[in-house]
Amino acid sequence: VYHSLPYAVEVDWNHRQLLGGEIQLAFADANRFSINISNNSMALYIPLTPDKKGVLDLKKLEITGEYRLNEWITGTNYRFRIVKVNNERKNSRDFSFRLRSDFDLAEAYSKRMKVELLKKESSILSLGLESQMVDKDKTYINKLIQVYQERELKVKNQTSINTAAFIKEQLKSITDSMVFFEDKLQSYRTRNESFDLKEQGSAVYTRLGSLQDNSAAISLKIKYYQSTLAYLEQDR
């Protein structure tokens, strides 16, 4: 009956809910129906601890009775409503449903899902489910892949942003270093406007050559970081 029922069950997951047991609906006419619980294997969903199941006292449940479409059915431990989504069906159709939390569904699918490498040493995975409801599980697998791809894109974008920020910080540090060495070189030249080339020339030119080599190396690093930064920003 996947996607074929004329009704949908809307659940308020911010409210306590009944989990596990089969909730039966029997229609009296096109808009009125009665509810009955067919078994006692039910647990309680509590929003504050969604990964755990609470104990349910079925004697205090008091959910059986007659209700109408589109109206919220609310009690201490439940809140949901039955909404008509397909107006083409004129005849009411009795059906039953059971509520399952996200954690229950995730656990169930993780146990059923088969994940294998498409080929040895390959980065491509093969996902499979053995299913009695093929359309439903195809929808699940397609959504799983979509969410995974969106997550990977988000991680890659964040990595690019972090890398770009790091490179900008490195560029600032290298630029500050170049300004510092240029100031030192200019100060040295100013202080030593005249000197004896015979005694100091060799040392001065050696130091000058070293500073020029440092300047060239730093300039090369700046060009590398600028090129990498431009590539990352374009890729992002």
mmCIF file of C-alpha atoms in Angstrom:
data_model
loop_
_atom_site.group_PDB
_atom_site.id
_atom_site.type_symbol
_atom_site.label_atom_id
_atom_site.label_comp_id
_atom_site.label_asym_id
_atom_site.label_seq_id
_atom_site.Cartn_x
_atom_site.Cartn_y
_atom_site.Cartn_z
ATOM 1 C CA VAL A 1 0.000 0.000 0.000
ATOM 2 C CA TYR A 2 3.044 2.275 -0.246
ATOM 3 C CA HIS A 3 1.794 5.569 -1.745
ATOM 4 C CA SER A 4 -1.560 4.018 -2.571
ATOM 5 C CA LEU A 5 -3.613 4.767 0.559
ATOM 6 C CA PRO A 6 -5.892 7.818 0.340
ATOM 7 C CA TYR A 7 -4.775 8.833 3.859
ATOM 8 C CA ALA A 8 -1.582 9.953 5.575
ATOM 9 C CA VAL A 9 -0.702 9.858 9.265
ATOM 10 C CA GLU A 10 0.754 13.149 10.525
ATOM 11 C CA VAL A 11 2.675 12.825 13.793
ATOM 12 C CA ASP A 12 3.712 15.511 16.266
ATOM 13 C CA TRP A 13 7.180 14.247 17.274
ATOM 14 C CA ASN A 14 7.519 17.034 19.837
ATOM 15 C CA HIS A 15 4.902 15.136 21.829
ATOM 16 C CA ARG A 16 4.995 11.715 23.479
ATOM 17 C CA GLN A 17 4.018 8.966 21.049
ATOM 18 C CA LEU A 18 3.069 5.299 20.943
ATOM 19 C CA LEU A 19 5.695 3.079 19.353
ATOM 20 C CA GLY A 20 5.540 -0.422 17.985
ATOM 21 C CA GLY A 21 1.945 -1.518 18.469
ATOM 22 C CA GLU A 22 -0.515 -1.802 15.620
ATOM 23 C CA ILE A 23 -3.122 0.970 15.591
ATOM 24 C CA GLN A 24 -6.226 -0.095 13.670
ATOM 25 C CA LEU A 25 -8.625 2.311 11.932
ATOM 26 C CA ALA A 26 -12.163 1.279 10.948
ATOM 27 C CA PHE A 27 -14.226 3.826 8.993
ATOM 28 C CA ALA A 28 -17.879 4.415 9.817
ATOM 29 C CA ASP A 29 -18.283 6.786 6.847
ATOM 30 C CA ALA A 30 -16.119 9.018 4.631
ATOM 31 C CA ASN A 31 -15.005 11.247 7.535
ATOM 32 C CA ARG A 32 -15.465 9.265 10.751
ATOM 33 C CA PHE A 33 -13.455 6.314 12.026
ATOM 34 C CA SER A 34 -12.789 4.388 15.213
ATOM 35 C CA ILE A 35 -9.409 3.416 16.670
ATOM 36 C CA ASN A 36 -8.405 0.187 18.332
ATOM 37 C CA ILE A 37 -5.079 -1.261 19.534
ATOM 38 C CA SER A 38 -4.548 -4.811 18.279
ATOM 39 C CA ASN A 39 -1.679 -5.926 20.585
ATOM 40 C CA ASN A 40 0.140 -5.002 23.772
ATOM 41 C CA SER A 41 3.683 -4.780 22.424
ATOM 42 C CA MET A 42 3.956 -1.014 22.627
ATOM 43 C CA ALA A 43 6.566 1.359 23.983
ATOM 44 C CA LEU A 44 6.674 5.092 24.586
ATOM 45 C CA TYR A 45 8.567 7.739 22.606
ATOM 46 C CA ILE A 46 9.739 10.672 24.752
ATOM 47 C CA PRO A 47 11.067 13.753 22.849
ATOM 48 C CA LEU A 48 13.655 14.631 25.525
ATOM 49 C CA THR A 49 15.278 11.180 25.165
ATOM 50 C CA PRO A 50 14.517 10.159 21.555
ATOM 51 C CA ASP A 51 17.137 7.390 21.517
ATOM 52 C CA LYS A 52 15.450 5.554 24.396
ATOM 53 C CA LYS A 53 12.047 3.947 24.815
ATOM 54 C CA GLY A 54 9.847 4.636 27.818
ATOM 55 C CA VAL A 55 7.558 2.216 29.617
ATOM 56 C CA LEU A 56 3.891 2.464 28.664
ATOM 57 C CA ASP A 57 0.935 1.659 30.918
ATOM 58 C CA LEU A 58 -1.674 0.393 28.447
ATOM 59 C CA LYS A 59 -4.399 0.430 31.115
ATOM 60 C CA LYS A 60 -4.223 4.225 31.160
ATOM 61 C CA LEU A 61 -3.990 4.659 27.391
ATOM 62 C CA GLU A 62 -7.696 5.366 26.625
ATOM 63 C CA ILE A 63 -7.224 5.883 22.905
ATOM 64 C CA THR A 64 -10.080 3.718 21.653
ATOM 65 C CA GLY A 65 -13.055 5.729 20.386
ATOM 66 C CA GLU A 66 -14.417 7.529 17.347
ATOM 67 C CA TYR A 67 -12.609 10.382 15.604
ATOM 68 C CA ARG A 68 -12.787 12.508 12.456
ATOM 69 C CA LEU A 69 -10.350 13.100 9.591
ATOM 70 C CA ASN A 70 -7.948 16.073 9.815
ATOM 71 C CA GLU A 71 -8.529 16.532 13.570
ATOM 72 C CA TRP A 72 -5.665 16.014 16.022
ATOM 73 C CA ILE A 73 -6.039 12.942 18.214
ATOM 74 C CA THR A 74 -4.347 13.962 21.446
ATOM 75 C CA GLY A 75 -3.708 12.272 24.770
ATOM 76 C CA THR A 76 -0.976 12.194 27.387
ATOM 77 C CA ASN A 77 1.090 9.711 25.372
ATOM 78 C CA TYR A 78 0.066 10.398 21.777
ATOM 79 C CA ARG A 79 -0.706 13.169 19.286
ATOM 80 C CA PHE A 80 -1.355 12.477 15.619
ATOM 81 C CA ARG A 81 -4.054 12.911 13.004
ATOM 82 C CA ILE A 82 -5.314 11.158 9.902
ATOM 83 C CA VAL A 83 -5.359 13.362 6.784
ATOM 84 C CA LYS A 84 -6.947 12.553 3.458
ATOM 85 C CA VAL A 85 -4.423 13.036 0.637
ATOM 86 C CA ASN A 86 -6.197 11.374 -2.280
ATOM 87 C CA ASN A 87 -9.688 12.695 -2.984
ATOM 88 C CA GLU A 88 -10.162 10.435 -5.998
ATOM 89 C CA ARG A 89 -11.004 7.494 -3.748
ATOM 90 C CA LYS A 90 -14.622 7.827 -2.670
ATOM 91 C CA ASN A 91 -14.860 4.652 -0.604
ATOM 92 C CA SER A 92 -13.252 4.635 2.815
ATOM 93 C CA ARG A 93 -10.694 1.917 3.386
ATOM 94 C CA ASP A 94 -9.872 0.411 6.749
ATOM 95 C CA PHE A 95 -6.168 0.126 7.513
ATOM 96 C CA SER A 96 -3.683 -0.094 10.363
ATOM 97 C CA PHE A 97 -0.312 1.506 11.074
ATOM 98 C CA ARG A 98 2.433 1.550 13.650
ATOM 99 C CA LEU A 99 4.716 4.413 14.609
ATOM 100 C CA ARG A 100 8.496 4.029 14.642
ATOM 101 C CA SER A 101 11.043 6.620 15.765
ATOM 102 C CA ASP A 102 13.952 7.804 13.618
ATOM 103 C CA PHE A 103 16.318 5.812 15.823
ATOM 104 C CA ASP A 104 14.326 2.610 15.362
ATOM 105 C CA LEU A 105 14.221 3.077 11.604
ATOM 106 C CA ALA A 106 17.929 3.907 11.388
ATOM 107 C CA GLU A 107 18.792 0.772 13.341
ATOM 108 C CA ALA A 108 16.489 -1.391 11.217
ATOM 109 C CA TYR A 109 17.865 -0.092 7.925
ATOM 110 C CA SER A 110 21.484 -0.331 9.077
ATOM 111 C CA LYS A 111 20.976 -4.015 9.826
ATOM 112 C CA ARG A 112 19.372 -4.667 6.427
ATOM 113 C CA MET A 113 21.673 -2.509 4.321
ATOM 114 C CA LYS A 114 24.481 -4.290 2.472
ATOM 115 C CA VAL A 115 27.454 -2.100 1.598
ATOM 116 C CA GLU A 116 30.201 -3.568 -0.578
ATOM 117 C CA LEU A 117 33.025 -2.326 -2.776
ATOM 118 C CA LEU A 118 32.034 -2.476 -6.431
ATOM 119 C CA LYS A 119 35.528 -3.753 -7.234
ATOM 120 C CA LYS A 120 38.563 -4.535 -5.139
ATOM 121 C CA GLU A 121 40.585 -1.384 -4.322
ATOM 122 C CA SER A 122 37.754 0.717 -5.764
ATOM 123 C CA SER A 123 36.324 3.883 -4.197
ATOM 124 C CA ILE A 124 32.819 3.092 -5.501
ATOM 125 C CA LEU A 125 30.384 1.419 -3.133
ATOM 126 C CA SER A 126 27.454 -0.820 -3.954
ATOM 127 C CA LEU A 127 24.366 -0.386 -1.734
ATOM 128 C CA GLY A 128 21.661 -3.017 -1.545
ATOM 129 C CA LEU A 129 18.538 -3.961 0.377
ATOM 130 C CA GLU A 130 16.528 -7.162 0.324
ATOM 131 C CA SER A 131 12.991 -5.840 0.275
ATOM 132 C CA GLN A 132 9.343 -6.781 0.101
ATOM 133 C CA MET A 133 8.522 -3.121 -0.669
ATOM 134 C CA VAL A 134 10.823 -2.304 -3.568
ATOM 135 C CA ASP A 135 9.530 1.226 -4.306
ATOM 136 C CA LYS A 136 9.792 2.250 -0.657
ATOM 137 C CA ASP A 137 13.349 0.994 -0.230
ATOM 138 C CA LYS A 138 14.409 2.500 -3.567
ATOM 139 C CA THR A 139 13.212 5.835 -2.208
ATOM 140 C CA TYR A 140 15.248 5.239 0.952
ATOM 141 C CA ILE A 141 18.469 4.388 -0.919
ATOM 142 C CA ASN A 142 18.117 7.368 -3.270
ATOM 143 C CA LYS A 143 17.563 9.707 -0.313
ATOM 144 C CA LEU A 144 20.508 8.188 1.550
ATOM 145 C CA ILE A 145 22.803 8.856 -1.421
ATOM 146 C CA GLN A 146 21.459 12.403 -1.795
ATOM 147 C CA VAL A 147 22.072 13.239 1.875
ATOM 148 C CA TYR A 148 25.548 11.675 1.748
ATOM 149 C CA GLN A 149 26.490 13.744 -1.317
ATOM 150 C CA GLU A 150 25.195 16.939 0.307
ATOM 151 C CA ARG A 151 27.208 16.143 3.432
ATOM 152 C CA GLU A 152 30.388 15.492 1.425
ATOM 153 C CA LEU A 153 29.932 18.767 -0.474
ATOM 154 C CA LYS A 154 29.481 20.644 2.791
ATOM 155 C CA VAL A 155 32.654 19.069 4.243
ATOM 156 C CA LYS A 156 34.670 19.895 1.101
ATOM 157 C CA ASN A 157 33.426 23.497 1.107
ATOM 158 C CA GLN A 158 34.328 23.890 4.765
ATOM 159 C CA THR A 159 37.789 22.413 4.104
ATOM 160 C CA SER A 160 38.330 24.898 1.258
ATOM 161 C CA ILE A 161 37.205 27.780 3.476
ATOM 162 C CA ASN A 162 39.556 26.709 6.274
ATOM 163 C CA THR A 163 42.459 26.244 3.835
ATOM 164 C CA ALA A 164 41.843 29.639 2.254
ATOM 165 C CA ALA A 165 41.792 31.291 5.691
ATOM 166 C CA PHE A 166 45.059 29.532 6.613
ATOM 167 C CA ILE A 167 46.752 30.662 3.377
ATOM 168 C CA LYS A 168 45.606 34.241 3.903
ATOM 169 C CA GLU A 169 47.108 34.158 7.384
ATOM 170 C CA GLN A 170 50.376 32.771 5.987
ATOM 171 C CA LEU A 171 50.453 35.462 3.300
ATOM 172 C CA LYS A 172 50.021 38.140 5.945
ATOM 173 C CA SER A 173 52.861 36.670 7.997
ATOM 174 C CA ILE A 174 55.203 36.461 4.983
ATOM 175 C CA THR A 175 54.322 40.000 3.881
ATOM 176 C CA ASP A 176 55.084 41.284 7.388
ATOM 177 C CA SER A 177 58.433 39.463 7.272
ATOM 178 C CA MET A 178 59.334 41.061 3.922
ATOM 179 C CA VAL A 179 58.468 44.531 5.222
ATOM 180 C CA PHE A 180 60.618 43.853 8.311
ATOM 181 C CA PHE A 181 63.652 42.745 6.246
ATOM 182 C CA GLU A 182 63.256 45.645 3.819
ATOM 183 C CA ASP A 183 63.209 48.074 6.751
ATOM 184 C CA LYS A 184 66.337 46.471 8.202
ATOM 185 C CA LEU A 185 68.115 46.628 4.858
ATOM 186 C CA GLN A 186 67.190 50.273 4.363
ATOM 187 C CA SER A 187 68.284 51.111 7.903
ATOM 188 C CA TYR A 188 71.592 49.324 7.361
ATOM 189 C CA ARG A 189 72.222 51.234 4.158
ATOM 190 C CA THR A 190 71.385 54.523 5.902
ATOM 191 C CA ARG A 191 73.710 53.821 8.842
ATOM 192 C CA ASN A 192 76.556 52.740 6.588
ATOM 193 C CA GLU A 193 76.345 55.366 3.884
ATOM 194 C CA SER A 194 80.159 55.514 3.662
ATOM 195 C CA PHE A 195 82.555 52.726 4.583
ATOM 196 C CA ASP A 196 85.882 51.285 3.627
ATOM 197 C CA LEU A 197 85.276 48.786 0.831
ATOM 198 C CA LYS A 198 88.643 47.196 1.455
ATOM 199 C CA GLU A 199 87.696 46.223 5.012
ATOM 200 C CA GLN A 200 83.871 45.885 4.937
ATOM 201 C CA GLY A 201 82.906 45.443 1.317
ATOM 202 C CA SER A 202 83.039 41.660 1.304
ATOM 203 C CA ALA A 203 80.905 41.255 4.458
ATOM 204 C CA VAL A 204 78.390 43.864 3.304
ATOM 205 C CA TYR A 205 77.842 42.253 -0.086
ATOM 206 C CA THR A 206 77.610 38.832 1.481
ATOM 207 C CA ARG A 207 74.885 40.060 3.846
ATOM 208 C CA LEU A 208 73.146 41.911 1.029
ATOM 209 C CA GLY A 209 73.176 38.768 -1.104
ATOM 210 C CA SER A 210 71.692 36.751 1.762
ATOM 211 C CA LEU A 211 68.895 39.255 2.244
ATOM 212 C CA GLN A 212 68.165 39.256 -1.472
ATOM 213 C CA ASP A 213 68.016 35.461 -1.481
ATOM 214 C CA ASN A 214 65.571 35.560 1.437
ATOM 215 C CA SER A 215 63.484 38.142 -0.389
ATOM 216 C CA ALA A 216 63.367 35.977 -3.528
ATOM 217 C CA ALA A 217 62.383 32.869 -1.524
ATOM 218 C CA ILE A 218 59.621 34.732 0.289
ATOM 219 C CA SER A 219 58.357 36.218 -2.980
ATOM 220 C CA LEU A 220 58.208 32.721 -4.451
ATOM 221 C CA LYS A 221 56.173 31.489 -1.456
ATOM 222 C CA ILE A 222 53.779 34.419 -1.820
ATOM 223 C CA LYS A 223 53.206 33.588 -5.486
ATOM 224 C CA TYR A 224 52.581 29.934 -4.573
ATOM 225 C CA TYR A 225 50.083 30.788 -1.837
ATOM 226 C CA GLN A 226 48.320 33.327 -4.048
ATOM 227 C CA SER A 227 48.024 30.765 -6.842
ATOM 228 C CA THR A 228 46.714 28.086 -4.461
ATOM 229 C CA LEU A 229 44.258 30.517 -2.869
ATOM 230 C CA ALA A 230 42.929 31.586 -6.285
ATOM 231 C CA TYR A 231 42.451 27.918 -7.242
ATOM 232 C CA LEU A 232 40.585 27.099 -4.028
ATOM 233 C CA GLU A 233 38.313 30.134 -4.279
ATOM 234 C CA GLN A 234 37.518 29.306 -7.914
ATOM 235 C CA ASP A 235 36.844 25.637 -7.030
ATOM 236 C CA ARG A 236 34.570 26.593 -4.136
#
